[in-house]
Amino acid sequence: MKIVKLFLAGIILLFAFYFRLLFWASWRVLAFSAIIIFGLGLILSELRGLSRKYANKKRVSSFLIFAIASLALSYALALEIKFNLTKFIVLNADANQLEKLGQHFVIGYRNFEEIKTLVSKRAVGGVFITTRNIRNKTKQDIQQEIKALQDIRQSQGLPPLWIATDQEGGMVSRLSPPLTRLPQLSAIVAGDKKIEQKKDEVIKYARTQGKELAEIGVNLNFAPGVDLNKGIINPNDKYSKIYQRAISADKEVVAKVALWYCQTLEEYGVRCTIKHFPGLGRVSADTHIADAELHTSIDELSNDDWVPFRQVMSNSQAVTMLGHAKLTAVDTKHPVSFSKQVVTDILRKNWQHNGVLITDDFGMEAVYGSKDGFGLATVKAINAGVDLLLISYDKDLYYEAMYALLKASETGNLDREMLDKSRKRLELSSHASKL
């Protein structure tokens, strides 16, 4: 029996150390509850045991179980108190500061009332909706929830929220059902026909998506992926799988298809998102779960992987999503998503790109596990010239990120010039969306 209890105490301690990490986001409340219930149960049972006259061996076992369970309980409570204190500080921060900094966040959610609270406090600029938010709901149900959020926003006299989703088609179809499930774009352009002969099919595909997204209130779609298919397959790649999602290996095909797609979505008031700059087609690691590096030279990227990015950027209102791979030819220390050398020097200065930049989900391991840590990475991204920070999977990270920005603003560590430029880009983008 003591061996079983000792094993259980060890499991509880493991939970206590990890229940606030990313992969526990869906089960965090359950995990915390289990730590409290089982931890307290072990502590109380061994307290009784310690008060009895057991042999020394049993007393040592009881003390060990008691100590491990107490440590687990204390550590879990400390983490939970820290999180709730951070959340309290954010939700009670100066309203003007929340609005000023909140416009830079697009946030996923699990509880609709919580996201309503953040919208009511003007603490976010956008909302990400995905499968967990629409399960067992009709188009009308989804439309009404989105409208409720936009009505709050309108009453505040603020620009509409970004309502974002990930509806690429194929394996990434977060709103299907109830929206039409379409194949991935690569299936549309496959075959022997010249790409120009596929234009009508691509436009028809984009019209279906644009119309359905607009009908429910989505105005930003995280598609198309313009990473080139370099045929790289890594068995440890659990989520990115670019080789399955890429449109083509041909840069010109990708550029044309992506532009047709984006321009068609714009007809319905939906922005497309080209992703994942600087291109993940050559990257083998999965940034969801690991650090990743892109070692290709700038000249080669400019003549190949970056062709679709530049063509779509120049001929549409596309938002550009920044990936979390390190572009080692430019910056060996930071992922692209918060690299000043990439965002400021290449995109903003060299390319003179004044469009909206959004990060991939900032909760990925390549960011969260970086040497800078999550808070500093958040500050660096804004200071580099990123406009929108996406926190789509673990919404609790929003409070840590906002807290980091509030503290950085307080201490003068936020670049006011960058914030002002970003504000103007977001205002211009919002105005263009209404036209």
Tab-separated table of C-alpha atoms in Angstrom:
chain	number	residue	atom	x	y	z
A	1	MET	CA	0.000	0.000	0.000
A	2	LYS	CA	2.818	2.409	0.864
A	3	ILE	CA	4.459	1.747	-2.500
A	4	VAL	CA	1.207	2.629	-4.290
A	5	LYS	CA	0.866	5.834	-2.265
A	6	LEU	CA	4.484	6.754	-2.920
A	7	PHE	CA	3.942	6.232	-6.649
A	8	LEU	CA	0.773	8.359	-6.555
A	9	ALA	CA	2.609	11.119	-4.690
A	10	GLY	CA	5.279	11.125	-7.391
A	11	ILE	CA	2.640	11.402	-10.127
A	12	ILE	CA	0.982	14.308	-8.312
A	13	LEU	CA	4.337	16.077	-8.001
A	14	LEU	CA	4.909	15.620	-11.737
A	15	PHE	CA	1.467	17.100	-12.447
A	16	ALA	CA	2.230	20.040	-10.160
A	17	PHE	CA	5.363	20.926	-12.093
A	18	TYR	CA	3.767	20.638	-15.532
A	19	PHE	CA	0.028	21.417	-15.311
A	20	ARG	CA	0.598	25.050	-16.336
A	21	LEU	CA	2.584	24.113	-19.430
A	22	LEU	CA	1.093	24.425	-22.916
A	23	PHE	CA	0.055	20.857	-23.568
A	24	TRP	CA	-2.144	20.883	-20.435
A	25	ALA	CA	-4.240	23.844	-21.620
A	26	SER	CA	-7.283	21.689	-22.396
A	27	TRP	CA	-7.068	19.728	-19.144
A	28	ARG	CA	-5.622	22.315	-16.754
A	29	VAL	CA	-8.658	22.678	-14.483
A	30	LEU	CA	-8.993	18.909	-14.229
A	31	ALA	CA	-5.274	18.466	-13.537
A	32	PHE	CA	-5.262	21.155	-10.839
A	33	SER	CA	-8.346	19.641	-9.210
A	34	ALA	CA	-6.680	16.217	-9.194
A	35	ILE	CA	-3.562	17.653	-7.554
A	36	ILE	CA	-5.643	19.283	-4.797
A	37	ILE	CA	-7.919	16.290	-4.135
A	38	PHE	CA	-5.307	13.539	-4.222
A	39	GLY	CA	-2.612	15.693	-2.634
A	40	LEU	CA	-4.807	16.567	0.329
A	41	GLY	CA	-5.959	12.964	0.590
A	42	LEU	CA	-2.381	11.698	0.866
A	43	ILE	CA	-1.375	14.415	3.318
A	44	LEU	CA	-4.298	13.672	5.637
A	45	SER	CA	-3.842	9.909	5.458
A	46	GLU	CA	-0.134	10.110	6.258
A	47	LEU	CA	-0.689	12.624	9.027
A	48	ARG	CA	-2.745	9.999	10.776
A	49	GLY	CA	-0.036	7.461	10.056
A	50	LEU	CA	2.696	9.694	11.478
A	51	SER	CA	0.731	10.162	14.686
A	52	ARG	CA	0.649	6.402	15.292
A	53	LYS	CA	3.414	4.260	16.694
A	54	TYR	CA	4.609	2.593	13.518
A	55	ALA	CA	7.952	0.885	13.065
A	56	ASN	CA	10.700	3.213	11.846
A	57	LYS	CA	10.470	1.875	8.283
A	58	LYS	CA	6.767	2.698	8.044
A	59	ARG	CA	7.257	6.115	9.625
A	60	VAL	CA	9.941	6.954	7.062
A	61	SER	CA	7.594	5.894	4.234
A	62	SER	CA	4.745	7.952	5.696
A	63	PHE	CA	6.985	10.991	6.093
A	64	LEU	CA	8.259	10.658	2.502
A	65	ILE	CA	4.723	10.408	1.088
A	66	PHE	CA	3.614	13.339	3.256
A	67	ALA	CA	6.603	15.457	2.145
A	68	ILE	CA	6.167	14.772	-1.580
A	69	ALA	CA	2.408	15.405	-1.491
A	70	SER	CA	2.955	18.628	0.481
A	71	LEU	CA	5.563	19.829	-1.997
A	72	ALA	CA	3.249	19.079	-4.925
A	73	LEU	CA	0.328	20.859	-3.310
A	74	SER	CA	2.420	23.883	-2.325
A	75	TYR	CA	4.006	24.220	-5.751
A	76	ALA	CA	0.695	23.904	-7.614
A	77	LEU	CA	-0.978	26.443	-5.334
A	78	ALA	CA	1.936	28.849	-5.755
A	79	LEU	CA	1.675	28.637	-9.564
A	80	GLU	CA	-2.082	29.119	-9.457
A	81	ILE	CA	-1.826	32.089	-7.107
A	82	LYS	CA	0.823	33.668	-9.331
A	83	PHE	CA	-1.332	33.218	-12.432
A	84	ASN	CA	-4.455	34.619	-10.792
A	85	LEU	CA	-2.541	37.579	-9.404
A	86	THR	CA	-1.191	38.334	-12.901
A	87	LYS	CA	-4.705	38.006	-14.326
A	88	PHE	CA	-6.092	40.331	-11.647
A	89	ILE	CA	-3.435	42.967	-12.363
A	90	VAL	CA	-4.139	42.818	-16.112
A	91	LEU	CA	-7.922	42.993	-15.784
A	92	ASN	CA	-7.640	45.934	-13.394
A	93	ALA	CA	-5.006	47.857	-15.337
A	94	ASP	CA	-5.619	51.365	-16.654
A	95	ALA	CA	-8.343	51.167	-19.323
A	96	ASN	CA	-6.439	53.354	-21.786
A	97	GLN	CA	-3.329	51.219	-21.437
A	98	LEU	CA	-5.340	48.051	-21.935
A	99	GLU	CA	-6.865	49.468	-25.105
A	100	LYS	CA	-3.541	50.749	-26.413
A	101	LEU	CA	-1.710	47.468	-25.870
A	102	GLY	CA	-4.699	45.165	-26.282
A	103	GLN	CA	-5.094	46.057	-29.964
A	104	HIS	CA	-1.969	43.971	-30.603
A	105	PHE	CA	-3.509	40.670	-29.444
A	106	VAL	CA	-5.593	38.062	-31.264
A	107	ILE	CA	-6.702	35.525	-28.661
A	108	GLY	CA	-8.207	32.052	-28.715
A	109	TYR	CA	-10.634	31.025	-25.994
A	110	ARG	CA	-12.328	28.115	-24.277
A	111	ASN	CA	-14.909	30.079	-22.315
A	112	PHE	CA	-17.084	32.553	-24.227
A	113	GLU	CA	-17.796	34.670	-21.147
A	114	GLU	CA	-14.075	35.164	-20.568
A	115	ILE	CA	-13.479	36.437	-24.097
A	116	LYS	CA	-16.529	38.711	-23.735
A	117	THR	CA	-14.929	40.176	-20.621
A	118	LEU	CA	-11.671	40.871	-22.457
A	119	VAL	CA	-13.559	42.501	-25.333
A	120	SER	CA	-15.620	44.568	-22.882
A	121	LYS	CA	-12.425	45.795	-21.247
A	122	ARG	CA	-10.978	46.686	-24.695
A	123	ALA	CA	-8.106	44.359	-23.820
A	124	VAL	CA	-7.826	42.537	-27.161
A	125	GLY	CA	-7.855	43.481	-30.821
A	126	GLY	CA	-9.051	40.171	-32.175
A	127	VAL	CA	-10.475	36.748	-31.429
A	128	PHE	CA	-9.462	33.388	-32.868
A	129	ILE	CA	-12.180	30.771	-33.322
A	130	THR	CA	-11.528	27.111	-33.945
A	131	THR	CA	-13.057	23.642	-33.633
A	132	ARG	CA	-13.494	23.701	-29.852
A	133	ASN	CA	-15.539	26.930	-30.116
A	134	ILE	CA	-18.035	25.722	-32.713
A	135	ARG	CA	-18.601	22.098	-31.785
A	136	ASN	CA	-22.295	21.156	-32.141
A	137	LYS	CA	-23.170	24.697	-33.265
A	138	THR	CA	-24.924	25.870	-36.411
A	139	LYS	CA	-23.742	28.681	-38.655
A	140	GLN	CA	-26.374	30.876	-37.026
A	141	ASP	CA	-25.098	30.058	-33.533
A	142	ILE	CA	-21.536	31.013	-34.507
A	143	GLN	CA	-22.739	34.138	-36.283
A	144	GLN	CA	-24.660	35.286	-33.192
A	145	GLU	CA	-21.672	34.805	-30.876
A	146	ILE	CA	-19.393	36.765	-33.201
A	147	LYS	CA	-22.026	39.477	-33.591
A	148	ALA	CA	-22.308	39.764	-29.798
A	149	LEU	CA	-18.590	40.512	-29.597
A	150	GLN	CA	-18.680	42.980	-32.482
A	151	ASP	CA	-21.692	44.747	-30.947
A	152	ILE	CA	-19.669	45.355	-27.778
A	153	ARG	CA	-16.848	46.696	-29.903
A	154	GLN	CA	-19.165	48.984	-31.860
A	155	SER	CA	-20.664	50.376	-28.648
A	156	GLN	CA	-17.136	51.333	-27.597
A	157	GLY	CA	-16.579	53.311	-30.790
A	158	LEU	CA	-13.633	51.100	-31.726
A	159	PRO	CA	-12.772	49.438	-35.073
A	160	PRO	CA	-14.203	45.927	-35.578
A	161	LEU	CA	-12.380	43.043	-33.941
A	162	TRP	CA	-10.264	40.793	-36.073
A	163	ILE	CA	-12.251	37.552	-36.122
A	164	ALA	CA	-9.703	34.991	-37.248
A	165	THR	CA	-9.761	31.311	-38.043
A	166	ASP	CA	-7.608	28.639	-39.679
A	167	GLN	CA	-9.565	27.432	-42.702
A	168	GLU	CA	-6.905	26.338	-45.204
A	169	GLY	CA	-8.854	23.381	-46.559
A	170	GLY	CA	-7.795	19.754	-46.307
A	171	MET	CA	-6.282	18.741	-42.980
A	172	VAL	CA	-6.557	22.300	-41.615
A	173	SER	CA	-10.298	23.049	-41.752
A	174	ARG	CA	-11.128	24.289	-38.268
A	175	LEU	CA	-14.699	25.374	-39.032
A	176	SER	CA	-15.809	22.323	-41.005
A	177	PRO	CA	-18.491	21.383	-40.239
A	178	PRO	CA	-20.652	23.474	-40.363
A	179	LEU	CA	-18.703	25.225	-43.151
A	180	THR	CA	-18.058	23.302	-46.358
A	181	ARG	CA	-15.066	20.992	-46.100
A	182	LEU	CA	-12.865	21.672	-49.113
A	183	PRO	CA	-9.674	19.863	-50.166
A	184	GLN	CA	-6.335	21.563	-49.754
A	185	LEU	CA	-5.339	24.014	-52.492
A	186	SER	CA	-2.640	21.658	-53.773
A	187	ALA	CA	-5.399	19.262	-54.882
A	188	ILE	CA	-6.969	22.010	-56.986
A	189	VAL	CA	-3.770	22.847	-58.871
A	190	ALA	CA	-2.456	19.291	-59.255
A	191	GLY	CA	-2.341	17.713	-62.702
A	192	ASP	CA	-0.848	18.379	-66.105
A	193	LYS	CA	-2.770	21.527	-66.988
A	194	LYS	CA	-0.910	24.837	-67.003
A	195	ILE	CA	-1.582	26.879	-63.894
A	196	GLU	CA	-3.459	29.569	-65.827
A	197	GLN	CA	-6.027	26.933	-66.765
A	198	LYS	CA	-6.675	26.314	-63.061
A	199	LYS	CA	-7.450	29.957	-62.271
A	200	ASP	CA	-11.247	29.587	-62.443
A	201	GLU	CA	-11.161	26.571	-60.120
A	202	VAL	CA	-9.010	28.417	-57.587
A	203	ILE	CA	-11.320	31.437	-57.674
A	204	LYS	CA	-14.401	29.237	-57.263
A	205	TYR	CA	-12.715	27.561	-54.264
A	206	ALA	CA	-11.863	30.934	-52.714
A	207	ARG	CA	-15.383	32.254	-53.322
A	208	THR	CA	-16.865	29.342	-51.411
A	209	GLN	CA	-14.592	30.021	-48.458
A	210	GLY	CA	-14.891	33.807	-48.638
A	211	LYS	CA	-18.675	33.762	-48.778
A	212	GLU	CA	-19.101	31.279	-45.925
A	213	LEU	CA	-16.544	32.967	-43.683
A	214	ALA	CA	-18.085	36.394	-44.265
A	215	GLU	CA	-21.580	35.083	-43.543
A	216	ILE	CA	-20.652	34.020	-40.018
A	217	GLY	CA	-18.535	37.125	-39.348
A	218	VAL	CA	-14.957	35.915	-39.869
A	219	ASN	CA	-12.825	38.652	-41.438
A	220	LEU	CA	-9.343	37.112	-41.257
A	221	ASN	CA	-8.405	33.651	-42.506
A	222	PHE	CA	-5.013	32.108	-41.756
A	223	ALA	CA	-4.588	30.892	-45.329
A	224	PRO	CA	-3.028	30.347	-47.768
A	225	GLY	CA	0.238	28.743	-46.762
A	226	VAL	CA	2.863	29.900	-49.262
A	227	ASP	CA	5.694	27.737	-47.929
A	228	LEU	CA	7.220	25.867	-50.853
A	229	ASN	CA	6.999	22.088	-50.816
A	230	LYS	CA	10.596	20.918	-50.480
A	231	GLY	CA	9.516	17.357	-49.694
A	232	ILE	CA	11.025	17.378	-46.208
A	233	ILE	CA	9.452	14.731	-43.979
A	234	ASN	CA	10.355	14.435	-40.311
A	235	PRO	CA	8.702	11.677	-38.219
A	236	ASN	CA	8.903	14.020	-35.195
A	237	ASP	CA	6.886	16.680	-37.012
A	238	LYS	CA	3.498	16.234	-35.354
A	239	TYR	CA	1.682	19.406	-36.358
A	240	SER	CA	3.381	21.502	-39.074
A	241	LYS	CA	3.524	18.888	-41.884
A	242	ILE	CA	4.298	21.513	-44.520
A	243	TYR	CA	4.920	18.831	-47.166
A	244	GLN	CA	1.233	17.888	-46.903
A	245	ARG	CA	-0.142	21.427	-46.763
A	246	ALA	CA	2.007	23.313	-49.301
A	247	ILE	CA	0.377	24.379	-52.582
A	248	SER	CA	3.326	23.424	-54.759
A	249	ALA	CA	7.103	23.200	-55.034
A	250	ASP	CA	7.003	25.797	-57.822
A	251	LYS	CA	7.355	29.367	-56.555
A	252	GLU	CA	5.472	30.845	-59.522
A	253	VAL	CA	2.543	28.462	-59.102
A	254	VAL	CA	2.353	29.250	-55.392
A	255	ALA	CA	2.551	32.994	-56.041
A	256	LYS	CA	-0.259	32.969	-58.627
A	257	VAL	CA	-2.584	30.663	-56.718
A	258	ALA	CA	-2.072	32.566	-53.457
A	259	LEU	CA	-2.751	35.913	-55.138
A	260	TRP	CA	-5.936	34.671	-56.847
A	261	TYR	CA	-7.081	33.259	-53.524
A	262	CYS	CA	-6.325	36.423	-51.525
A	263	GLN	CA	-7.865	38.822	-54.028
A	264	THR	CA	-11.039	36.704	-54.141
A	265	LEU	CA	-11.379	36.595	-50.342
A	266	GLU	CA	-11.056	40.380	-50.284
A	267	GLU	CA	-14.200	40.633	-52.437
A	268	TYR	CA	-16.083	39.304	-49.403
A	269	GLY	CA	-14.338	41.521	-46.855
A	270	VAL	CA	-12.124	38.697	-45.607
A	271	ARG	CA	-8.377	39.169	-45.312
A	272	CYS	CA	-6.108	36.299	-46.246
A	273	THR	CA	-2.911	35.498	-44.358
A	274	ILE	CA	0.212	34.342	-46.176
A	275	LYS	CA	2.320	32.093	-44.001
A	276	HIS	CA	4.776	31.196	-42.537
A	277	PHE	CA	7.509	33.758	-43.262
A	278	PRO	CA	10.441	33.158	-43.883
A	279	GLY	CA	9.007	29.919	-45.289
A	280	LEU	CA	8.959	26.586	-43.473
A	281	GLY	CA	9.296	24.346	-46.502
A	282	ARG	CA	13.010	23.788	-45.839
A	283	VAL	CA	12.626	23.455	-42.049
A	284	SER	CA	12.510	19.921	-40.645
A	285	ALA	CA	11.740	20.662	-36.968
A	286	ASP	CA	8.210	21.380	-35.788
A	287	THR	CA	8.131	24.769	-34.016
A	288	HIS	CA	5.046	23.691	-32.042
A	289	ILE	CA	7.246	21.373	-29.987
A	290	ALA	CA	10.879	22.291	-30.696
A	291	ASP	CA	13.405	24.943	-31.635
A	292	ALA	CA	13.862	25.225	-35.416
A	293	GLU	CA	16.424	26.768	-37.752
A	294	LEU	CA	16.472	27.759	-41.412
A	295	HIS	CA	20.051	27.757	-42.721
A	296	THR	CA	19.410	28.848	-46.325
A	297	SER	CA	21.190	31.946	-47.658
A	298	ILE	CA	19.315	35.204	-48.197
A	299	ASP	CA	20.103	35.150	-51.933
A	300	GLU	CA	18.599	31.703	-52.373
A	301	LEU	CA	15.515	32.583	-50.348
A	302	SER	CA	15.052	35.827	-52.284
A	303	ASN	CA	15.097	33.963	-55.584
A	304	ASP	CA	12.885	31.096	-54.447
A	305	ASP	CA	10.926	30.873	-51.163
A	306	TRP	CA	10.289	34.602	-50.854
A	307	VAL	CA	8.880	35.116	-54.363
A	308	PRO	CA	5.279	34.244	-53.354
A	309	PHE	CA	5.505	36.402	-50.225
A	310	ARG	CA	6.668	39.467	-52.118
A	311	GLN	CA	4.206	39.089	-54.984
A	312	VAL	CA	1.181	38.689	-52.728
A	313	MET	CA	2.331	41.453	-50.356
A	314	SER	CA	2.637	43.865	-53.292
A	315	ASN	CA	-0.707	43.063	-54.921
A	316	SER	CA	-3.174	42.473	-52.090
A	317	GLN	CA	-4.098	43.459	-48.545
A	318	ALA	CA	-2.769	40.157	-47.207
A	319	VAL	CA	-1.680	39.873	-43.594
A	320	THR	CA	1.685	38.126	-43.254
A	321	MET	CA	2.213	35.494	-40.568
A	322	LEU	CA	5.675	35.222	-39.062
A	323	GLY	CA	6.901	31.725	-38.225
A	324	HIS	CA	9.092	30.755	-35.284
A	325	ALA	CA	12.098	29.322	-37.118
A	326	LYS	CA	15.413	31.145	-36.736
A	327	LEU	CA	16.758	32.628	-39.956
A	328	THR	CA	20.377	31.895	-39.120
A	329	ALA	CA	21.832	33.920	-42.003
A	330	VAL	CA	20.478	37.024	-40.251
A	331	ASP	CA	19.835	36.221	-36.587
A	332	THR	CA	21.036	33.083	-34.802
A	333	LYS	CA	19.493	34.037	-31.447
A	334	HIS	CA	15.838	34.816	-32.108
A	335	PRO	CA	12.986	33.175	-34.006
A	336	VAL	CA	11.801	35.322	-36.909
A	337	SER	CA	8.600	36.181	-35.012
A	338	PHE	CA	10.501	38.437	-32.623
A	339	SER	CA	13.735	39.103	-34.494
A	340	LYS	CA	14.453	42.805	-34.993
A	341	GLN	CA	17.016	41.981	-37.678
A	342	VAL	CA	14.355	40.198	-39.729
A	343	VAL	CA	11.194	42.183	-39.015
A	344	THR	CA	12.644	45.690	-38.829
A	345	ASP	CA	15.639	45.430	-41.142
A	346	ILE	CA	14.341	43.097	-43.857
A	347	LEU	CA	10.562	43.464	-43.942
A	348	ARG	CA	10.059	47.026	-42.785
A	349	LYS	CA	13.207	48.721	-44.110
A	350	ASN	CA	14.588	46.709	-47.033
A	351	TRP	CA	11.233	45.594	-48.436
A	352	GLN	CA	9.435	48.776	-47.346
A	353	HIS	CA	6.490	46.594	-46.358
A	354	ASN	CA	3.822	48.512	-44.451
A	355	GLY	CA	1.256	45.734	-44.190
A	356	VAL	CA	0.054	43.996	-41.057
A	357	LEU	CA	2.338	41.343	-39.557
A	358	ILE	CA	0.991	38.699	-37.196
A	359	THR	CA	2.931	36.000	-35.380
A	360	ASP	CA	2.122	32.330	-35.518
A	361	ASP	CA	0.718	31.094	-32.200
A	362	PHE	CA	3.060	32.620	-29.650
A	363	GLY	CA	2.435	29.717	-27.299
A	364	MET	CA	4.577	27.348	-29.337
A	365	GLU	CA	7.641	25.761	-27.763
A	366	ALA	CA	10.030	27.608	-30.112
A	367	VAL	CA	8.940	30.837	-28.362
A	368	TYR	CA	7.908	29.667	-24.909
A	369	GLY	CA	11.068	27.605	-24.510
A	370	SER	CA	13.411	30.208	-25.996
A	371	LYS	CA	16.262	31.756	-24.009
A	372	ASP	CA	14.379	35.052	-23.875
A	373	GLY	CA	11.345	33.473	-22.274
A	374	PHE	CA	7.743	34.230	-23.120
A	375	GLY	CA	7.450	37.704	-21.563
A	376	LEU	CA	10.600	39.173	-23.082
A	377	ALA	CA	9.798	37.584	-26.453
A	378	THR	CA	6.455	39.429	-26.370
A	379	VAL	CA	8.163	42.771	-25.787
A	380	LYS	CA	10.793	42.097	-28.454
A	381	ALA	CA	8.126	41.227	-31.037
A	382	ILE	CA	6.321	44.544	-30.545
A	383	ASN	CA	9.600	46.470	-30.521
A	384	ALA	CA	10.624	44.772	-33.765
A	385	GLY	CA	7.544	46.016	-35.618
A	386	VAL	CA	5.096	43.118	-35.272
A	387	ASP	CA	1.484	44.318	-35.244
A	388	LEU	CA	-0.479	41.356	-33.900
A	389	LEU	CA	0.476	38.638	-31.444
A	390	LEU	CA	-1.515	35.437	-31.877
A	391	ILE	CA	-2.181	33.388	-28.738
A	392	SER	CA	-4.567	30.775	-30.041
A	393	TYR	CA	-4.157	27.553	-28.063
A	394	ASP	CA	-3.439	28.448	-24.434
A	395	LYS	CA	-5.443	31.598	-23.665
A	396	ASP	CA	-3.903	31.832	-20.161
A	397	LEU	CA	-0.686	33.003	-21.817
A	398	TYR	CA	-2.451	36.209	-22.819
A	399	TYR	CA	-2.284	37.464	-19.230
A	400	GLU	CA	1.438	36.793	-18.999
A	401	ALA	CA	2.023	38.524	-22.334
A	402	MET	CA	-0.107	41.564	-21.484
A	403	TYR	CA	1.513	41.813	-18.066
A	404	ALA	CA	4.927	41.845	-19.761
A	405	LEU	CA	3.831	44.682	-22.067
A	406	LEU	CA	2.309	46.674	-19.208
A	407	LYS	CA	5.538	46.388	-17.193
A	408	ALA	CA	7.670	47.234	-20.242
A	409	SER	CA	5.544	50.305	-20.913
A	410	GLU	CA	5.859	51.332	-17.277
A	411	THR	CA	9.647	51.044	-17.328
A	412	GLY	CA	10.095	52.690	-20.741
A	413	ASN	CA	11.152	49.461	-22.466
A	414	LEU	CA	8.509	49.603	-25.189
A	415	ASP	CA	9.530	51.403	-28.373
A	416	ARG	CA	6.955	54.222	-28.653
A	417	GLU	CA	7.859	54.924	-32.268
A	418	MET	CA	7.221	51.286	-33.194
A	419	LEU	CA	3.927	51.315	-31.281
A	420	ASP	CA	2.815	54.469	-33.089
A	421	LYS	CA	3.681	53.034	-36.511
A	422	SER	CA	1.872	49.824	-35.687
A	423	ARG	CA	-1.205	51.714	-34.501
A	424	LYS	CA	-1.327	53.568	-37.825
A	425	ARG	CA	-0.954	50.325	-39.787
A	426	LEU	CA	-3.810	48.736	-37.850
A	427	GLU	CA	-6.019	51.806	-38.300
A	428	LEU	CA	-5.280	51.908	-42.026
A	429	SER	CA	-5.958	48.196	-42.317
A	430	SER	CA	-9.274	48.553	-40.489
A	431	HIS	CA	-10.293	51.445	-42.752
A	432	ALA	CA	-9.370	49.459	-45.877
A	433	SER	CA	-11.493	46.540	-44.662
A	434	LYS	CA	-14.582	48.755	-44.540
A	435	LEU	CA	-14.191	49.990	-48.124
